[in-house]
Amino acid sequence: MKCKDFLKELNEYLDGNIDVQLKTELEEHLQWCHNCFVVCNTTRKTIEIYRDNEVYPLPDPIRDRLQQAIVAKCKHKHDHSS
Ligand SMILES: [Zn+2]
């Protein structure tokens, strides 16, 4: 699983709306990918904050910004890894 795939499923993962197989793959990704781990935690916290305030759903701009940041970071790492 790549970061892009992870981020695509992140919402479903946080909602708990995914099948066990996919959930396992996502959690495996979190084991070694610190970037996605951070994004996952941040997104979850953001969702919780909004839920507490009874504001819903998670605003797209925040999610988009998080996802762009993580994708850019991963790309950057790849560019310099060789
Ligand atoms: Zn990742």
PDB file of C-alpha atoms and ligand atoms in Angstrom:
ATOM      1  CA  MET A   1       0.000   0.000   0.000  1.00  0.00           C
ATOM      2  CA  LYS A   2       1.238   3.459  -0.891  1.00  0.00           C
ATOM      3  CA  CYS A   3       0.593   6.713   0.941  1.00  0.00           C
ATOM      4  CA  LYS A   4      -1.761   7.792  -1.821  1.00  0.00           C
ATOM      5  CA  ASP A   5      -3.852   4.647  -1.344  1.00  0.00           C
ATOM      6  CA  PHE A   6      -3.784   5.074   2.375  1.00  0.00           C
ATOM      7  CA  LEU A   7      -5.039   8.636   2.202  1.00  0.00           C
ATOM      8  CA  LYS A   8      -7.768   7.594  -0.198  1.00  0.00           C
ATOM      9  CA  GLU A   9      -9.126   5.164   2.388  1.00  0.00           C
ATOM     10  CA  LEU A  10      -8.376   7.250   5.464  1.00  0.00           C
ATOM     11  CA  ASN A  11     -11.870   8.662   5.771  1.00  0.00           C
ATOM     12  CA  GLU A  12     -13.497   5.272   5.557  1.00  0.00           C
ATOM     13  CA  TYR A  13     -10.950   3.937   8.005  1.00  0.00           C
ATOM     14  CA  LEU A  14     -11.739   6.623  10.569  1.00  0.00           C
ATOM     15  CA  ASP A  15     -15.441   6.080  10.001  1.00  0.00           C
ATOM     16  CA  GLY A  16     -14.988   2.369  10.530  1.00  0.00           C
ATOM     17  CA  ASN A  17     -16.751   1.762   7.231  1.00  0.00           C
ATOM     18  CA  ILE A  18     -14.194  -0.583   5.699  1.00  0.00           C
ATOM     19  CA  ASP A  19     -13.781  -4.316   5.490  1.00  0.00           C
ATOM     20  CA  VAL A  20     -11.355  -6.159   7.740  1.00  0.00           C
ATOM     21  CA  GLN A  21      -8.875  -6.932   4.971  1.00  0.00           C
ATOM     22  CA  LEU A  22      -8.501  -3.290   4.002  1.00  0.00           C
ATOM     23  CA  LYS A  23      -8.351  -2.205   7.611  1.00  0.00           C
ATOM     24  CA  THR A  24      -5.459  -4.596   8.203  1.00  0.00           C
ATOM     25  CA  GLU A  25      -3.591  -3.203   5.219  1.00  0.00           C
ATOM     26  CA  LEU A  26      -4.112   0.346   6.443  1.00  0.00           C
ATOM     27  CA  GLU A  27      -2.887  -0.531   9.911  1.00  0.00           C
ATOM     28  CA  GLU A  28       0.165  -2.239   8.450  1.00  0.00           C
ATOM     29  CA  HIS A  29       0.926   0.925   6.545  1.00  0.00           C
ATOM     30  CA  LEU A  30       0.685   2.901   9.779  1.00  0.00           C
ATOM     31  CA  GLN A  31       3.260   0.602  11.350  1.00  0.00           C
ATOM     32  CA  TRP A  32       6.061   1.827   9.138  1.00  0.00           C
ATOM     33  CA  CYS A  33       4.857   5.105   7.662  1.00  0.00           C
ATOM     34  CA  HIS A  34       5.242   7.832  10.213  1.00  0.00           C
ATOM     35  CA  ASN A  35       3.860  10.484   7.879  1.00  0.00           C
ATOM     36  CA  CYS A  36       0.535   8.733   7.437  1.00  0.00           C
ATOM     37  CA  PHE A  37       0.477   7.940  11.132  1.00  0.00           C
ATOM     38  CA  VAL A  38       0.668  11.638  11.898  1.00  0.00           C
ATOM     39  CA  VAL A  39      -1.951  12.509   9.304  1.00  0.00           C
ATOM     40  CA  CYS A  40      -4.232   9.791  10.624  1.00  0.00           C
ATOM     41  CA  ASN A  41      -3.903  11.044  14.193  1.00  0.00           C
ATOM     42  CA  THR A  42      -4.325  14.672  13.233  1.00  0.00           C
ATOM     43  CA  THR A  43      -7.381  13.940  11.145  1.00  0.00           C
ATOM     44  CA  ARG A  44      -8.913  11.825  13.874  1.00  0.00           C
ATOM     45  CA  LYS A  45      -8.343  14.562  16.445  1.00  0.00           C
ATOM     46  CA  THR A  46      -9.796  17.155  14.117  1.00  0.00           C
ATOM     47  CA  ILE A  47     -12.871  15.017  13.635  1.00  0.00           C
ATOM     48  CA  GLU A  48     -13.209  14.601  17.389  1.00  0.00           C
ATOM     49  CA  ILE A  49     -12.955  18.343  17.948  1.00  0.00           C
ATOM     50  CA  TYR A  50     -15.664  18.960  15.400  1.00  0.00           C
ATOM     51  CA  ARG A  51     -17.845  16.264  16.865  1.00  0.00           C
ATOM     52  CA  ASP A  52     -17.456  17.740  20.337  1.00  0.00           C
ATOM     53  CA  ASN A  53     -18.570  21.080  19.012  1.00  0.00           C
ATOM     54  CA  GLU A  54     -21.384  19.451  17.090  1.00  0.00           C
ATOM     55  CA  VAL A  55     -20.046  20.861  13.885  1.00  0.00           C
ATOM     56  CA  TYR A  56     -19.965  18.459  10.992  1.00  0.00           C
ATOM     57  CA  PRO A  57     -18.541  17.063   8.857  1.00  0.00           C
ATOM     58  CA  LEU A  58     -14.772  17.493   8.648  1.00  0.00           C
ATOM     59  CA  PRO A  59     -14.278  20.433   6.304  1.00  0.00           C
ATOM     60  CA  ASP A  60     -12.791  19.443   2.996  1.00  0.00           C
ATOM     61  CA  PRO A  61     -10.158  22.195   2.912  1.00  0.00           C
ATOM     62  CA  ILE A  62      -8.557  20.858   6.085  1.00  0.00           C
ATOM     63  CA  ARG A  63      -8.550  17.328   4.811  1.00  0.00           C
ATOM     64  CA  ASP A  64      -7.214  18.377   1.435  1.00  0.00           C
ATOM     65  CA  ARG A  65      -4.449  20.366   3.022  1.00  0.00           C
ATOM     66  CA  LEU A  66      -3.419  17.456   5.176  1.00  0.00           C
ATOM     67  CA  GLN A  67      -3.396  15.103   2.246  1.00  0.00           C
ATOM     68  CA  GLN A  68      -1.433  17.448   0.043  1.00  0.00           C
ATOM     69  CA  ALA A  69       1.124  17.951   2.765  1.00  0.00           C
ATOM     70  CA  ILE A  70       1.645  14.264   3.231  1.00  0.00           C
ATOM     71  CA  VAL A  71       1.834  13.476  -0.469  1.00  0.00           C
ATOM     72  CA  ALA A  72       4.339  16.278  -0.985  1.00  0.00           C
ATOM     73  CA  LYS A  73       6.421  14.994   1.892  1.00  0.00           C
ATOM     74  CA  CYS A  74       6.487  11.453   0.575  1.00  0.00           C
ATOM     75  CA  LYS A  75       7.391  12.647  -2.913  1.00  0.00           C
ATOM     76  CA  HIS A  76      10.169  14.746  -1.497  1.00  0.00           C
ATOM     77  CA  LYS A  77      11.585  11.772   0.321  1.00  0.00           C
ATOM     78  CA  HIS A  78      11.545   9.647  -2.813  1.00  0.00           C
ATOM     79  CA  ASP A  79      13.308  12.313  -4.815  1.00  0.00           C
ATOM     80  CA  HIS A  80      16.235  12.253  -2.451  1.00  0.00           C
ATOM     81  CA  SER A  81      16.392   8.586  -1.659  1.00  0.00           C
ATOM     82  CA  SER A  82      18.486   7.467  -4.631  1.00  0.00           C
TER      83      SER A  82
HETATM   84 ZN    ZN B   1       2.195   6.547   4.134  1.00  0.00          ZN
END
